[in-house]
Amino acid sequence: MARVIFYEKPGCKGGTKQKVLLTAAGHEVVTYSLLTEPWTAERLRSFFGNRPVVEWFNKAAPRVKSGEVNPEKIDGDTALLMMLRDPLLIRRPLLEVGDRREVGFDVEQIDAWIGLKAVDNSLKEISESLMQQNLQGCSHGHNHEHNHGEGGCKHHGKEQHQH
């Protein structure tokens, strides 16, 4: 079992489901707020690996949804500066286990990395149900697709950012 450092937007329903799945698999989840973490460009960049810049962004962020920010037309250095100023732009969650860092919650990738199978039969049904869901999408019940925008869509992003 792994110790998972989990950077989230507090109160995000998608993040809650992701943490339940990790905990059911026996992992220790240590949660931090993505919005208040004292990021540096270098540290934040380390979570994105070789992904294209467009995949660094939370496509459900208010400024992305409105068209004010177009991730497809932004270079890496500019993206990092924007994210440091407005953490809602950062794709979530950011995950850290040992020396490895990842962004987003791709169930297959995380299962291959640290395992997501329930360790207890009483949690198996919940775990299997969660693994069938799109845990990278918005989960507050407005039934719209965000591709890689994990939770935090415009309907509940602004009020959280003000805290």
Short mmCIF file of C-alpha atoms in Angstrom, two decimals:
data_model
loop_
_atom_site.label_atom_id
_atom_site.label_comp_id
_atom_site.label_asym_id
_atom_site.label_seq_id
_atom_site.Cartn_x
_atom_site.Cartn_y
_atom_site.Cartn_z
CA MET A 1 0.00 0.00 0.00
CA ALA A 2 1.20 3.47 -0.84
CA ARG A 3 1.21 6.84 0.86
CA VAL A 4 -0.55 9.10 -1.68
CA ILE A 5 -0.09 12.85 -1.46
CA PHE A 6 -3.33 14.18 -2.99
CA TYR A 7 -3.70 17.82 -4.06
CA GLU A 8 -7.36 18.72 -4.58
CA LYS A 9 -9.89 21.50 -4.63
CA PRO A 10 -11.53 21.10 -1.20
CA GLY A 11 -15.18 20.12 -1.43
CA CYS A 12 -14.96 18.74 -4.96
CA LYS A 13 -17.23 15.69 -5.27
CA GLY A 14 -14.99 14.11 -7.90
CA GLY A 15 -12.02 14.39 -5.55
CA THR A 16 -14.02 12.76 -2.78
CA LYS A 17 -14.80 9.76 -5.00
CA GLN A 18 -11.15 9.51 -6.02
CA LYS A 19 -10.02 9.49 -2.36
CA VAL A 20 -12.62 6.83 -1.47
CA LEU A 21 -11.28 4.61 -4.25
CA LEU A 22 -7.67 5.08 -3.09
CA THR A 23 -8.58 4.44 0.56
CA ALA A 24 -10.61 1.32 -0.33
CA ALA A 25 -7.48 0.00 -2.05
CA GLY A 26 -5.63 0.35 1.25
CA HIS A 27 -3.64 3.46 0.42
CA GLU A 28 -2.96 6.20 2.94
CA VAL A 29 -4.26 9.44 1.42
CA VAL A 30 -2.73 12.70 2.64
CA THR A 31 -4.79 15.59 1.31
CA TYR A 32 -3.70 19.16 0.59
CA SER A 33 -5.55 22.06 -1.01
CA LEU A 34 -4.37 22.71 -4.53
CA LEU A 35 -5.64 26.29 -4.14
CA THR A 36 -3.54 27.26 -1.11
CA GLU A 37 -0.39 25.21 -1.69
CA PRO A 38 2.68 27.51 -2.12
CA TRP A 39 3.57 26.30 -5.63
CA THR A 40 6.70 27.13 -7.56
CA ALA A 41 6.79 26.77 -11.33
CA GLU A 42 9.41 24.02 -11.12
CA ARG A 43 7.49 21.95 -8.55
CA LEU A 44 4.17 22.33 -10.36
CA ARG A 45 5.81 21.42 -13.68
CA SER A 46 7.07 18.15 -12.19
CA PHE A 47 3.51 16.76 -12.06
CA PHE A 48 2.92 17.12 -15.81
CA GLY A 49 5.75 14.90 -17.10
CA ASN A 50 5.77 14.62 -20.90
CA ARG A 51 2.12 15.58 -21.33
CA PRO A 52 1.30 18.33 -23.83
CA VAL A 53 0.53 21.70 -22.23
CA VAL A 54 -3.16 21.42 -23.11
CA GLU A 55 -3.39 18.43 -20.72
CA TRP A 56 -2.04 20.50 -17.81
CA PHE A 57 -5.24 22.55 -17.67
CA ASN A 58 -8.50 21.94 -15.85
CA LYS A 59 -10.85 22.30 -18.79
CA ALA A 60 -13.72 22.91 -16.35
CA ALA A 61 -12.02 26.01 -14.87
CA PRO A 62 -14.22 29.12 -15.23
CA ARG A 63 -11.61 31.00 -17.30
CA VAL A 64 -11.17 28.04 -19.67
CA LYS A 65 -14.92 27.41 -20.03
CA SER A 66 -15.53 31.09 -20.81
CA GLY A 67 -12.85 31.10 -23.53
CA GLU A 68 -10.72 33.68 -21.71
CA VAL A 69 -7.95 31.05 -21.50
CA ASN A 70 -7.32 28.77 -24.49
CA PRO A 71 -4.94 25.98 -23.37
CA GLU A 72 -4.26 24.99 -26.99
CA LYS A 73 -2.51 28.31 -27.66
CA ILE A 74 -0.35 28.59 -24.53
CA ASP A 75 3.30 27.58 -24.10
CA GLY A 76 4.56 25.79 -20.99
CA ASP A 77 6.19 28.77 -19.27
CA THR A 78 3.10 30.96 -19.75
CA ALA A 79 0.84 28.13 -18.58
CA LEU A 80 2.81 27.73 -15.36
CA LEU A 81 2.70 31.48 -14.63
CA MET A 82 -1.05 31.53 -15.21
CA MET A 83 -1.55 28.51 -12.93
CA LEU A 84 0.53 30.06 -10.16
CA ARG A 85 -1.74 33.11 -10.28
CA ASP A 86 -4.99 31.12 -10.68
CA PRO A 87 -4.74 27.57 -9.28
CA LEU A 88 -8.24 26.73 -10.55
CA LEU A 89 -6.56 26.38 -13.95
CA ILE A 90 -4.55 23.36 -12.75
CA ARG A 91 -5.87 19.97 -13.77
CA ARG A 92 -6.74 17.88 -10.73
CA PRO A 93 -5.87 15.97 -8.75
CA LEU A 94 -2.12 16.18 -8.50
CA LEU A 95 -0.80 12.90 -7.07
CA GLU A 96 2.54 12.07 -5.54
CA VAL A 97 3.76 8.65 -4.41
CA GLY A 98 7.44 8.47 -3.53
CA ASP A 99 9.40 10.16 -6.31
CA ARG A 100 6.67 9.86 -8.94
CA ARG A 101 4.16 12.63 -9.65
CA GLU A 102 1.08 12.53 -11.86
CA VAL A 103 -1.85 14.74 -12.84
CA GLY A 104 -5.47 13.67 -13.31
CA PHE A 105 -7.22 10.50 -12.24
CA ASP A 106 -6.96 7.94 -15.02
CA VAL A 107 -8.25 4.80 -13.27
CA GLU A 108 -6.33 2.38 -15.51
CA GLN A 109 -3.06 4.29 -15.15
CA ILE A 110 -3.37 4.58 -11.38
CA ASP A 111 -4.40 0.93 -11.03
CA ALA A 112 -1.28 -0.11 -12.97
CA TRP A 113 0.88 2.31 -10.91
CA ILE A 114 -0.21 1.66 -7.30
CA GLY A 115 -3.28 -0.58 -7.53
CA LEU A 116 -6.96 0.28 -7.04
CA LYS A 117 -8.45 -3.09 -6.11
CA ALA A 118 -10.37 -3.05 -2.82
CA VAL A 119 -8.47 -4.70 0.02
CA ASP A 120 -11.62 -5.62 1.93
CA ASN A 121 -14.64 -7.50 0.56
CA SER A 122 -16.98 -5.02 2.25
CA LEU A 123 -15.50 -2.26 0.07
CA LYS A 124 -15.33 -4.28 -3.15
CA GLU A 125 -18.75 -3.26 -4.51
CA ILE A 126 -18.17 0.46 -3.85
CA SER A 127 -14.70 0.27 -5.35
CA GLU A 128 -15.85 -1.56 -8.48
CA SER A 129 -18.70 0.91 -8.94
CA LEU A 130 -16.34 3.89 -8.68
CA MET A 131 -13.89 2.33 -11.12
CA GLN A 132 -16.67 2.18 -13.73
CA GLN A 133 -17.36 5.92 -13.43
CA ASN A 134 -15.59 8.75 -15.23
CA LEU A 135 -13.59 10.05 -12.30
CA GLN A 136 -12.02 12.75 -14.44
CA GLY A 137 -15.29 14.55 -15.13
CA CYS A 138 -17.54 16.95 -13.29
CA SER A 139 -19.60 15.15 -10.68
CA HIS A 140 -22.01 17.72 -9.28
CA GLY A 141 -24.96 16.46 -11.27
CA HIS A 142 -25.18 18.85 -14.22
CA ASN A 143 -24.55 16.02 -16.69
CA HIS A 144 -22.00 17.63 -18.96
CA GLU A 145 -18.69 16.34 -20.24
CA HIS A 146 -15.36 17.93 -19.42
CA ASN A 147 -12.91 15.43 -20.91
CA HIS A 148 -9.91 15.96 -18.60
CA GLY A 149 -11.43 18.65 -16.34
CA GLU A 150 -11.69 16.87 -13.02
CA GLY A 151 -14.52 18.40 -11.04
CA GLY A 152 -14.50 22.06 -10.21
CA CYS A 153 -16.62 23.23 -13.10
CA LYS A 154 -17.84 26.80 -13.22
CA HIS A 155 -20.91 25.99 -11.15
CA HIS A 156 -18.89 25.59 -7.97
CA GLY A 157 -15.38 26.85 -8.73
CA LYS A 158 -15.67 30.53 -7.91
CA GLU A 159 -17.01 30.20 -4.39
CA GLN A 160 -14.29 27.71 -3.45
CA HIS A 161 -11.55 29.93 -4.85
CA GLN A 162 -12.59 32.81 -2.59
CA HIS A 163 -11.81 30.88 0.61
#
